[in-house]
Every structure is written in C-alpha cells, then in structure tokens.
Amino acid sequence: MKMNHHYGELKASYLFVDIAHKVAAYQEAHPEKEIIRLGIGDVTQPLAKCVVTAMQDAAAEMGTKEGFHGYGPEQGYPFLKQAIQGYYAGRGTQLAEDEIFISDGAKSDLANVLGLFDVDNTVLVPDPVYPTYVDDNVTDGRKIIYGRTSQENGFLGMPDDSVKADIIYICSPNNPTGAAYTREQLKAWVDYAKKNNAVILYDAAYECFITDPALARSIFEVEGARECAIEICSFSKIAGFTGTRCGYTIVPHELEREGMNLNKLWLRRQTTKFNGVPYVVQRAAAAVFTESGMAEIQANLDYYRQNARVIADALDECGVWYCGGKNSPYIWLRCPGGMKSWEFFDWLLENCGVVGTPGVGFGECGEGYFRLTAFGDAEKTKVAAQRIKAAIQTL
Ligand code: PLP
C-alpha cells in the first residue's frame, strides 16, 4: 500500500483558526466591546424569495408520482443550462448548451478539472490568491510557479514570456485583492496561453460584482479564449448559494490538447464520477435568471456594493491605498503606518474592535496588506468604517 504523500507537503492553514483564537481571546478580555467582523468571505443576505419558492415548488413536485425526479443528467438539466446560456447571451457571449456543465460549486470543479491534466505540468498561480488553487496542485504533486503581484501593477499580474507554464489560474475579480482584468489585459493572457499551448482556468466566481463595462465578466468575451480556456463559476456569490451549493463550468468545443477534446473528456469525467446536482437546487438556481430573480439578486448585490462603498470612502478620507471595492466585494488595503499584515490585524482589533483578514495569509505578496469584505451587515459596516477612520487618523 502506498499513500499520497503529497498531502504531507500541504502547508497547514492556520489563518482562520489563528484569527478565531485571537478574536476569542480579545472578547474574553473585553466582554463589553462589540466586535464587528469584516473578515468573512461568506455571504449574509438570505436567498431571494423567488429562489426559495422555486425550491419549495420543486420539493413539492418531488413528492408526487408525476413530478418525481431520480438520477438526472450528470451534466445538469437543460432548463438550467439554457438559463445560463441566456445569462451569457445577454452580455453578448454565445455558448452552446453542451459546453455548460452544472456542478455543486466552483470549489469542487476547480479541483476536479485538474484530473484532465497530467501531473507533469507546470502551474502558474497568482500571489496573493484564493489558497485552494495551490493546495489542489500540491496534493497532485504538480510544480507550482507563483506570479508575483504588487501595488505597482495593481495586483494584476501580466504574462512574462520568460516563464513557461502549462496551466494558468486567473481569478477576476480576484479574491483577496478585488482587482479585475480588462478585456485587453485578458487578451494578453489568451495570447500567452496559445503561444505556450497552455490552458487557462478562469475563476469567475465574483463576475456578478462587475459594473465597469471595460472589465471582462467572462474570459469568453476575449477573442481566442475558446481555444485555450475553461471558465468556472458559481451561484455562491451572485445568489447566496454558499450553503445551497451550485456552480457551473464552461468547456468550449474548440479546446483541444494532444489530439484530445477537453469538452468530451470533461463530459466523460462527469458522467463517470458525478451523479449531478439535486433537482430542487437546480430549479432554485434557474430562478436566479428569471426577471424577478435578477431584480431580487441585484438588490442583494447592491446591499454589498453599498457596504464596499462605505469602507472605501472611509479609507479615501484617511488616505489609505486600496484596490477592489468597486467591482468586487473585497477591499484590499495597504496597512497604514508601515504595519505588517498581522500587526495591523492586532491593531485593528485592539483599537476598533474590527476583524479583517491579514493579506499575508493569501501569499507572500500579501504581506503588508489586509482584506476587508463587504458581506457584513450594513449598519455594522458603517460603525466599523467610522471606527477605522477615526483610529487611522490618530496614527
Ligand atoms: N473561487 C473563489 C475565488 C472563491 O473565493 C470561492 C469561495 O469563496 C470559491 C471559488 C468557491 O465557490 P463555491 O462556493 O462555488 O464552491
């Protein structure tokens, strides 16, 4: 028996455990203080009413002889794939129905899609970034190169011809930096991928936050992307499905490597290793794209956008550099007073009773930076922003 020893190479992730310990210790020492959490990446607004109704109706249907659904198509029901097709077509991106695969969320597909590629491929991951990309490849034993980003390039890495990568991760709008690529910038990545015979794994989990028309909502808005990219998206942030679980992956027909068609491979993979997303969940997800669903969902997104604005305004007033917050729920700020990420965490907790996430927890290039999120309660976010402004102004 031989075990997968690559699991032993994973760096232990103490980030959120350390945060929880520090917050608990602070609360115990100061039971009278109200702590405001602006560190969470989870949504807080409830599901839209029409989503709940669709879920209830589907559940009732399942309890009838005529409406019962057993195993569904592994790649998702046509009604949901067609709704996603419409969502993309509405912004000018044409997809074939069989290029869309429904999943139980982006995190699963981000890991599962790697099964299409040999372990002897080099992976390019931006730093800082959503830590899952790194861990998924460490456990497979792939070589990882980090694309370092910084304030100078607005935390948006661009291709470097001296670097040879086979699998390229792009997360736009990025978690944790909130930075998002324009179509022109993404075109440079598409050109690089085609030149290097590489495949881009494009994580669009936060596309719904984009309002700036210069920014891409999908990699498939870029010419040539259909020959070199897979897009992974989620209902988690657009519609609060973090606990309901639904996502989708788009594998274009044109994507081929070594004579193998990736759409056909992914279909084979899904039909072999996956038995689909629950019917009730897919009905709930389809309701997101109805007229009333879209209106309700926009109201939730606007709630988070307003929170982001409140935090950004406070930082503007005290001259703190940040990116994100405009087309993203994340605000990525430079720690004031030259503080390091954890130093600022302690300072913020001590002086403001506010909890955020130290940037260094997302990669070395995050040292000296800090992530605040707009997913909190609006009133509490206002209080937190006031406290942060007042405290930073004393520095
Ligand atoms: N991708 C990014 C960049 C994320 O930040 C997250 C969750 O926070 C996910 C994917 C996971 O999405 P899902 O809930 O669909 O698994």
Short mmCIF file of C-alpha atoms and ligand atoms in Angstrom, two decimals:
data_model
loop_
_atom_site.label_atom_id
_atom_site.label_comp_id
_atom_site.label_asym_id
_atom_site.label_seq_id
_atom_site.Cartn_x
_atom_site.Cartn_y
_atom_site.Cartn_z
CA MET A 1 0.00 0.00 0.00
CA LYS A 2 1.33 3.43 -0.93
CA MET A 3 -0.32 6.63 0.29
CA ASN A 4 -0.43 10.01 -1.46
CA HIS A 5 2.45 11.61 0.37
CA HIS A 6 1.83 14.92 -1.34
CA TYR A 7 -0.76 15.52 1.40
CA GLY A 8 2.21 15.80 3.75
CA GLU A 9 3.53 18.69 1.64
CA LEU A 10 0.46 20.86 2.27
CA LYS A 11 1.22 23.88 4.38
CA ALA A 12 -1.07 23.81 7.39
CA SER A 13 -3.61 26.58 7.04
CA TYR A 14 -3.90 28.29 10.38
CA LEU A 15 -5.18 31.59 9.00
CA PHE A 16 -8.82 31.40 10.07
CA VAL A 17 -8.03 29.30 13.15
CA ASP A 18 -5.49 31.91 14.34
CA ILE A 19 -7.99 34.67 13.66
CA ALA A 20 -10.68 32.87 15.67
CA HIS A 21 -8.29 32.35 18.61
CA LYS A 22 -7.21 35.98 18.67
CA VAL A 23 -10.80 37.21 18.46
CA ALA A 24 -11.93 34.84 21.24
CA ALA A 25 -9.06 35.98 23.49
CA TYR A 26 -9.86 39.63 22.84
CA GLN A 27 -13.58 39.14 23.53
CA GLU A 28 -12.80 37.36 26.78
CA ALA A 29 -10.55 40.20 27.90
CA HIS A 30 -13.09 42.84 26.79
CA PRO A 31 -16.58 41.32 27.21
CA GLU A 32 -18.18 44.78 26.95
CA LYS A 33 -16.75 45.53 23.47
CA GLU A 34 -18.81 44.86 20.34
CA ILE A 35 -16.65 43.12 17.74
CA ILE A 36 -17.51 43.70 14.08
CA ARG A 37 -16.43 41.03 11.62
CA LEU A 38 -15.34 42.29 8.22
CA GLY A 39 -13.21 39.24 7.56
CA ILE A 40 -15.77 36.78 6.29
CA GLY A 41 -15.88 35.60 2.69
CA ASP A 42 -19.34 34.13 3.16
CA VAL A 43 -22.49 35.98 2.17
CA THR A 44 -25.05 37.05 4.79
CA GLN A 45 -28.17 38.13 2.86
CA PRO A 46 -30.92 35.46 2.67
CA LEU A 47 -31.85 33.67 -0.54
CA ALA A 48 -34.13 35.63 -2.86
CA LYS A 49 -37.84 34.92 -2.39
CA CYS A 50 -38.30 33.55 -5.90
CA VAL A 51 -35.36 31.18 -5.34
CA VAL A 52 -36.99 29.85 -2.17
CA THR A 53 -40.35 29.50 -3.93
CA ALA A 54 -38.73 27.57 -6.80
CA MET A 55 -37.02 25.29 -4.29
CA GLN A 56 -40.29 24.70 -2.38
CA ASP A 57 -42.23 24.03 -5.60
CA ALA A 58 -39.55 21.58 -6.76
CA ALA A 59 -39.60 19.82 -3.38
CA ALA A 60 -43.40 19.50 -3.61
CA GLU A 61 -43.06 18.17 -7.18
CA MET A 62 -40.63 15.53 -5.94
CA GLY A 63 -43.35 14.26 -3.59
CA THR A 64 -45.69 13.44 -6.47
CA LYS A 65 -45.69 10.44 -8.79
CA GLU A 66 -45.58 12.62 -11.92
CA GLY A 67 -43.09 15.16 -10.61
CA PHE A 68 -40.58 12.81 -9.00
CA HIS A 69 -37.03 13.08 -10.34
CA GLY A 70 -34.47 10.34 -9.82
CA TYR A 71 -31.00 10.48 -11.30
CA GLY A 72 -30.82 13.49 -13.57
CA PRO A 73 -28.35 14.20 -16.36
CA GLU A 74 -24.87 14.28 -14.76
CA GLN A 75 -24.05 17.48 -16.63
CA GLY A 76 -27.17 19.28 -15.42
CA TYR A 77 -30.79 19.76 -16.51
CA PRO A 78 -31.36 21.54 -19.83
CA PHE A 79 -33.60 24.18 -18.13
CA LEU A 80 -30.67 25.41 -16.03
CA LYS A 81 -28.08 25.18 -18.80
CA GLN A 82 -30.41 27.16 -21.08
CA ALA A 83 -30.89 29.79 -18.35
CA ILE A 84 -27.09 30.17 -18.04
CA GLN A 85 -26.83 30.33 -21.84
CA GLY A 86 -29.30 33.23 -21.73
CA TYR A 87 -27.35 34.96 -18.95
CA TYR A 88 -24.21 34.91 -21.11
CA ALA A 89 -26.04 35.77 -24.34
CA GLY A 90 -27.49 38.82 -22.57
CA ARG A 91 -23.99 40.25 -22.47
CA GLY A 92 -23.01 39.11 -25.94
CA THR A 93 -21.27 35.79 -25.18
CA GLN A 94 -22.66 32.84 -27.12
CA LEU A 95 -22.28 29.38 -25.58
CA ALA A 96 -23.59 26.03 -26.76
CA GLU A 97 -25.80 24.25 -24.23
CA ASP A 98 -23.44 21.26 -24.11
CA GLU A 99 -20.49 23.49 -23.23
CA ILE A 100 -22.13 24.18 -19.84
CA PHE A 101 -21.77 21.63 -17.01
CA ILE A 102 -23.66 22.11 -13.73
CA SER A 103 -21.78 21.29 -10.53
CA ASP A 104 -22.19 21.53 -6.77
CA GLY A 105 -19.94 24.61 -6.71
CA ALA A 106 -16.75 26.14 -8.04
CA LYS A 107 -14.50 24.64 -5.38
CA SER A 108 -15.24 21.05 -6.45
CA ASP A 109 -14.76 21.77 -10.15
CA LEU A 110 -11.55 23.74 -9.56
CA ALA A 111 -10.11 20.56 -8.04
CA ASN A 112 -11.81 18.02 -10.33
CA VAL A 113 -10.83 19.69 -13.59
CA LEU A 114 -7.18 19.02 -12.79
CA GLY A 115 -7.90 15.34 -13.39
CA LEU A 116 -7.83 16.11 -17.14
CA PHE A 117 -4.17 17.13 -16.96
CA ASP A 118 -1.04 15.10 -16.31
CA VAL A 119 0.75 15.78 -13.04
CA ASP A 120 3.83 16.60 -15.07
CA ASN A 121 2.56 20.08 -15.94
CA THR A 122 3.74 23.39 -14.51
CA VAL A 123 1.09 25.54 -12.90
CA LEU A 124 1.11 29.33 -12.69
CA VAL A 125 -0.78 30.72 -9.71
CA PRO A 126 -1.04 34.41 -8.87
CA ASP A 127 0.24 35.59 -5.49
CA PRO A 128 -1.80 36.56 -3.48
CA VAL A 129 -4.76 34.37 -4.32
CA TYR A 130 -7.55 32.03 -3.15
CA PRO A 131 -5.43 29.32 -1.44
CA THR A 132 -7.38 26.37 -2.90
CA TYR A 133 -5.58 26.58 -6.28
CA VAL A 134 -2.24 25.91 -4.61
CA ASP A 135 -3.46 23.08 -2.39
CA ASP A 136 -5.27 21.33 -5.26
CA ASN A 137 -1.98 21.12 -7.15
CA VAL A 138 0.23 20.32 -4.15
CA THR A 139 -1.88 17.23 -3.42
CA ASP A 140 -1.48 16.14 -7.07
CA GLY A 141 2.27 16.78 -6.99
CA ARG A 142 2.43 19.45 -9.72
CA LYS A 143 5.17 22.05 -9.93
CA ILE A 144 3.84 25.49 -8.97
CA ILE A 145 5.23 28.84 -10.07
CA TYR A 146 3.95 31.98 -8.39
CA GLY A 147 3.06 35.03 -10.44
CA ARG A 148 4.05 37.76 -8.02
CA THR A 149 1.80 40.81 -7.97
CA SER A 150 2.14 44.10 -6.13
CA GLN A 151 0.71 47.56 -5.64
CA GLU A 152 2.79 48.70 -8.66
CA ASN A 153 0.79 46.52 -11.08
CA GLY A 154 -2.46 46.99 -9.16
CA PHE A 155 -2.20 43.35 -8.04
CA LEU A 156 -2.90 42.26 -11.61
CA GLY A 157 -0.10 40.07 -12.93
CA MET A 158 0.63 40.10 -16.65
CA PRO A 159 2.27 37.31 -18.68
CA ASP A 160 6.04 37.01 -18.67
CA ASP A 161 7.45 35.32 -21.77
CA SER A 162 10.42 34.00 -19.82
CA VAL A 163 8.06 31.87 -17.70
CA LYS A 164 6.78 28.59 -19.15
CA ALA A 165 3.51 27.40 -17.65
CA ASP A 166 1.02 24.78 -18.81
CA ILE A 167 -1.93 25.52 -16.52
CA ILE A 168 -2.67 29.15 -15.69
CA TYR A 169 -5.06 30.26 -12.95
CA ILE A 170 -6.79 33.58 -13.34
CA CYS A 171 -9.26 34.83 -10.73
CA SER A 172 -11.04 38.00 -11.79
CA PRO A 173 -12.35 39.85 -9.82
CA ASN A 174 -9.69 38.44 -7.56
CA ASN A 175 -10.09 37.02 -4.10
CA PRO A 176 -8.49 38.54 -1.97
CA THR A 177 -7.41 41.71 -3.84
CA GLY A 178 -10.67 42.62 -5.60
CA ALA A 179 -8.59 43.56 -8.67
CA ALA A 180 -10.22 42.72 -12.02
CA TYR A 181 -8.84 42.45 -15.55
CA THR A 182 -9.94 44.44 -18.57
CA ARG A 183 -10.61 42.56 -21.82
CA GLU A 184 -7.34 43.92 -23.26
CA GLN A 185 -5.35 42.60 -20.31
CA LEU A 186 -7.02 39.20 -20.60
CA LYS A 187 -6.21 39.16 -24.32
CA ALA A 188 -2.50 39.20 -23.36
CA TRP A 189 -3.10 36.11 -21.21
CA VAL A 190 -5.02 34.37 -24.01
CA ASP A 191 -2.18 35.11 -26.45
CA TYR A 192 0.37 33.80 -23.95
CA ALA A 193 -1.65 30.64 -23.32
CA LYS A 194 -2.00 29.93 -27.05
CA LYS A 195 1.70 30.53 -27.67
CA ASN A 196 2.64 28.15 -24.84
CA ASN A 197 -0.05 25.56 -25.60
CA ALA A 198 -1.29 26.20 -22.05
CA VAL A 199 -4.83 26.08 -20.63
CA ILE A 200 -6.29 28.93 -18.55
CA LEU A 201 -8.53 28.00 -15.62
CA TYR A 202 -10.61 31.16 -15.26
CA ASP A 203 -12.41 31.57 -11.93
CA ALA A 204 -15.34 33.94 -12.46
CA ALA A 205 -16.95 33.41 -9.03
CA TYR A 206 -17.21 37.20 -8.48
CA GLU A 207 -18.18 38.29 -12.02
CA CYS A 208 -21.59 39.48 -10.77
CA PHE A 209 -19.94 42.37 -8.92
CA ILE A 210 -18.56 43.92 -12.11
CA THR A 211 -20.26 47.13 -13.21
CA ASP A 212 -17.38 48.78 -15.14
CA PRO A 213 -18.01 47.98 -18.84
CA ALA A 214 -14.24 47.88 -19.56
CA LEU A 215 -13.84 44.85 -17.32
CA ALA A 216 -14.49 41.31 -18.54
CA ARG A 217 -17.30 39.30 -16.94
CA SER A 218 -16.16 36.15 -18.74
CA ILE A 219 -12.89 35.07 -20.40
CA PHE A 220 -15.01 34.14 -23.42
CA GLU A 221 -15.50 37.85 -24.12
CA VAL A 222 -11.89 37.71 -25.33
CA GLU A 223 -11.08 36.59 -28.85
CA GLY A 224 -9.22 33.29 -28.94
CA ALA A 225 -10.25 32.23 -25.42
CA ARG A 226 -12.38 29.38 -26.73
CA GLU A 227 -9.17 27.64 -27.85
CA CYS A 228 -7.36 27.94 -24.51
CA ALA A 229 -9.69 28.45 -21.53
CA ILE A 230 -12.11 26.77 -19.15
CA GLU A 231 -14.37 29.02 -17.06
CA ILE A 232 -15.53 28.04 -13.60
CA CYS A 233 -18.36 29.97 -11.98
CA SER A 234 -20.67 29.74 -9.01
CA PHE A 235 -24.08 30.69 -7.66
CA SER A 236 -22.48 31.27 -4.25
CA LYS A 237 -21.84 34.98 -4.54
CA ILE A 238 -24.40 36.05 -7.16
CA ALA A 239 -27.30 34.42 -5.32
CA GLY A 240 -26.10 33.45 -1.85
CA PHE A 241 -25.80 29.73 -2.63
CA THR A 242 -22.80 29.15 -0.33
CA GLY A 243 -24.93 26.74 1.70
CA THR A 244 -27.23 25.62 -1.12
CA ARG A 245 -24.34 24.55 -3.43
CA CYS A 246 -24.49 25.06 -7.16
CA GLY A 247 -21.98 26.18 -9.77
CA TYR A 248 -21.07 25.59 -13.39
CA THR A 249 -18.09 25.04 -15.62
CA ILE A 250 -17.82 26.01 -19.27
CA VAL A 251 -15.62 23.90 -21.54
CA PRO A 252 -15.70 25.16 -25.13
CA HIS A 253 -15.81 22.72 -28.05
CA GLU A 254 -12.70 24.23 -29.65
CA LEU A 255 -10.44 23.40 -26.69
CA GLU A 256 -8.12 20.56 -27.70
CA ARG A 257 -4.70 19.43 -26.48
CA GLU A 258 -2.62 16.49 -27.72
CA GLY A 259 -5.48 15.47 -30.02
CA MET A 260 -7.92 15.26 -27.10
CA ASN A 261 -11.10 17.33 -26.93
CA LEU A 262 -11.47 18.73 -23.42
CA ASN A 263 -15.25 19.13 -23.65
CA LYS A 264 -15.61 15.42 -24.47
CA LEU A 265 -13.13 14.49 -21.73
CA TRP A 266 -14.98 16.57 -19.14
CA LEU A 267 -18.32 15.03 -20.15
CA ARG A 268 -16.76 11.59 -19.75
CA ARG A 269 -15.31 12.57 -16.38
CA GLN A 270 -18.60 13.96 -15.09
CA THR A 271 -20.71 11.06 -16.31
CA THR A 272 -18.25 8.63 -14.69
CA LYS A 273 -17.52 10.32 -11.37
CA PHE A 274 -20.51 12.58 -10.64
CA ASN A 275 -24.25 11.98 -10.35
CA GLY A 276 -25.45 15.53 -10.72
CA VAL A 277 -26.80 18.34 -8.55
CA PRO A 278 -30.18 17.88 -6.79
CA TYR A 279 -33.20 18.74 -8.91
CA VAL A 280 -34.53 21.15 -6.26
CA VAL A 281 -31.22 23.03 -6.21
CA GLN A 282 -31.10 23.30 -10.00
CA ARG A 283 -34.69 24.65 -10.02
CA ALA A 284 -33.67 27.19 -7.38
CA ALA A 285 -30.62 28.19 -9.44
CA ALA A 286 -32.71 28.60 -12.59
CA ALA A 287 -35.00 31.03 -10.71
CA VAL A 288 -31.98 33.37 -10.34
CA PHE A 289 -32.14 34.13 -14.06
CA THR A 290 -35.86 34.98 -14.22
CA GLU A 291 -36.81 38.65 -14.39
CA SER A 292 -37.90 38.79 -10.75
CA GLY A 293 -34.90 36.69 -9.70
CA MET A 294 -32.48 39.07 -11.35
CA ALA A 295 -34.19 42.07 -9.72
CA GLU A 296 -34.06 40.50 -6.24
CA ILE A 297 -30.47 39.42 -6.71
CA GLN A 298 -29.40 42.88 -7.84
CA ALA A 299 -30.91 44.30 -4.65
CA ASN A 300 -28.71 41.93 -2.60
CA LEU A 301 -25.63 42.75 -4.67
CA ASP A 302 -26.37 46.48 -4.25
CA TYR A 303 -26.52 45.96 -0.49
CA TYR A 304 -22.98 44.53 -0.56
CA ARG A 305 -21.81 47.19 -3.04
CA GLN A 306 -23.01 49.90 -0.67
CA ASN A 307 -21.04 48.27 2.17
CA ALA A 308 -17.95 48.28 -0.05
CA ARG A 309 -18.52 51.97 -0.79
CA VAL A 310 -18.81 52.81 2.92
CA ILE A 311 -15.47 51.10 3.66
CA ALA A 312 -13.78 52.60 0.58
CA ASP A 313 -14.99 56.13 1.46
CA ALA A 314 -13.54 55.81 4.96
CA LEU A 315 -10.18 54.70 3.54
CA ASP A 316 -10.24 57.53 0.98
CA GLU A 317 -10.83 60.04 3.76
CA CYS A 318 -7.74 58.92 5.61
CA GLY A 319 -5.56 58.49 2.52
CA VAL A 320 -5.09 54.72 2.74
CA TRP A 321 -4.20 52.96 -0.54
CA TYR A 322 -6.53 50.14 -1.56
CA CYS A 323 -7.75 48.29 -4.62
CA GLY A 324 -11.01 46.43 -5.19
CA GLY A 325 -14.25 47.50 -3.57
CA LYS A 326 -15.70 48.85 -6.83
CA ASN A 327 -16.22 45.74 -8.93
CA SER A 328 -15.71 43.34 -6.09
CA PRO A 329 -16.92 42.67 -2.53
CA TYR A 330 -13.29 42.72 -1.35
CA ILE A 331 -11.27 45.76 -0.31
CA TRP A 332 -7.54 45.14 -0.28
CA LEU A 333 -5.73 47.85 1.62
CA ARG A 334 -2.16 48.69 2.38
CA CYS A 335 -1.67 48.51 6.14
CA PRO A 336 -1.23 52.07 7.40
CA GLY A 337 1.89 53.18 9.29
CA GLY A 338 4.01 50.55 7.51
CA MET A 339 2.47 47.80 9.65
CA LYS A 340 2.75 44.16 8.62
CA SER A 341 -0.45 42.20 7.99
CA TRP A 342 -0.71 40.53 11.42
CA GLU A 343 0.45 43.67 13.22
CA PHE A 344 -2.40 45.57 11.59
CA PHE A 345 -4.82 42.74 12.46
CA ASP A 346 -3.95 43.14 16.16
CA TRP A 347 -4.01 46.94 15.93
CA LEU A 348 -7.44 46.96 14.24
CA LEU A 349 -8.91 44.55 16.77
CA GLU A 350 -7.45 46.48 19.71
CA ASN A 351 -8.30 49.98 18.51
CA CYS A 352 -11.52 49.43 16.56
CA GLY A 353 -12.90 46.05 17.60
CA VAL A 354 -12.92 45.18 13.89
CA VAL A 355 -11.82 41.83 12.45
CA GLY A 356 -10.36 41.50 8.97
CA THR A 357 -8.03 39.07 7.22
CA PRO A 358 -4.24 39.52 7.11
CA GLY A 359 -3.10 39.70 3.48
CA VAL A 360 -0.06 37.52 4.10
CA GLY A 361 -2.47 34.61 4.66
CA PHE A 362 -3.14 34.63 0.88
CA GLY A 363 0.51 34.50 -0.19
CA GLU A 364 3.88 36.15 0.42
CA CYS A 365 2.99 39.11 -1.79
CA GLY A 366 0.13 39.88 0.57
CA GLU A 367 2.48 40.87 3.39
CA GLY A 368 1.76 44.43 4.49
CA TYR A 369 -1.78 44.29 3.07
CA PHE A 370 -5.18 43.44 4.54
CA ARG A 371 -8.56 42.23 3.26
CA LEU A 372 -11.88 43.67 4.37
CA THR A 373 -15.13 42.33 2.96
CA ALA A 374 -18.46 43.89 2.10
CA PHE A 375 -20.50 40.82 3.04
CA GLY A 376 -21.35 42.06 6.54
CA ASP A 377 -24.40 43.77 8.00
CA ALA A 378 -24.87 47.31 6.61
CA GLU A 379 -25.31 49.08 9.96
CA LYS A 380 -22.33 47.30 11.50
CA THR A 381 -20.21 48.04 8.44
CA LYS A 382 -21.00 51.75 8.86
CA VAL A 383 -19.95 51.65 12.51
CA ALA A 384 -16.78 49.73 11.61
CA ALA A 385 -15.89 52.24 8.88
CA GLN A 386 -16.31 55.16 11.32
CA ARG A 387 -14.12 53.46 13.89
CA ILE A 388 -11.43 52.61 11.31
CA LYS A 389 -11.38 56.18 10.00
CA ALA A 390 -11.14 57.70 13.47
CA ALA A 391 -8.37 55.32 14.56
CA ILE A 392 -6.25 55.65 11.41
CA GLN A 393 -6.46 59.43 11.64
CA THR A 394 -4.68 59.26 15.02
CA LEU A 395 -1.69 57.44 13.54
N1 PLP B 1 -13.48 30.72 -6.16
C1 PLP B 1 -13.18 31.78 -5.39
C2 PLP B 1 -12.22 32.80 -5.89
C3 PLP B 1 -13.74 31.91 -4.11
O1 PLP B 1 -13.42 32.95 -3.34
C4 PLP B 1 -14.64 30.92 -3.66
C5 PLP B 1 -15.27 31.00 -2.32
O2 PLP B 1 -15.09 31.87 -1.53
C6 PLP B 1 -14.91 29.85 -4.50
C7 PLP B 1 -14.31 29.78 -5.75
C8 PLP B 1 -15.80 28.72 -4.04
O3 PLP B 1 -17.04 28.81 -4.62
P1 PLP B 1 -18.17 27.73 -4.33
O4 PLP B 1 -18.94 28.17 -3.14
O5 PLP B 1 -19.00 27.73 -5.58
O6 PLP B 1 -17.50 26.40 -4.13
#
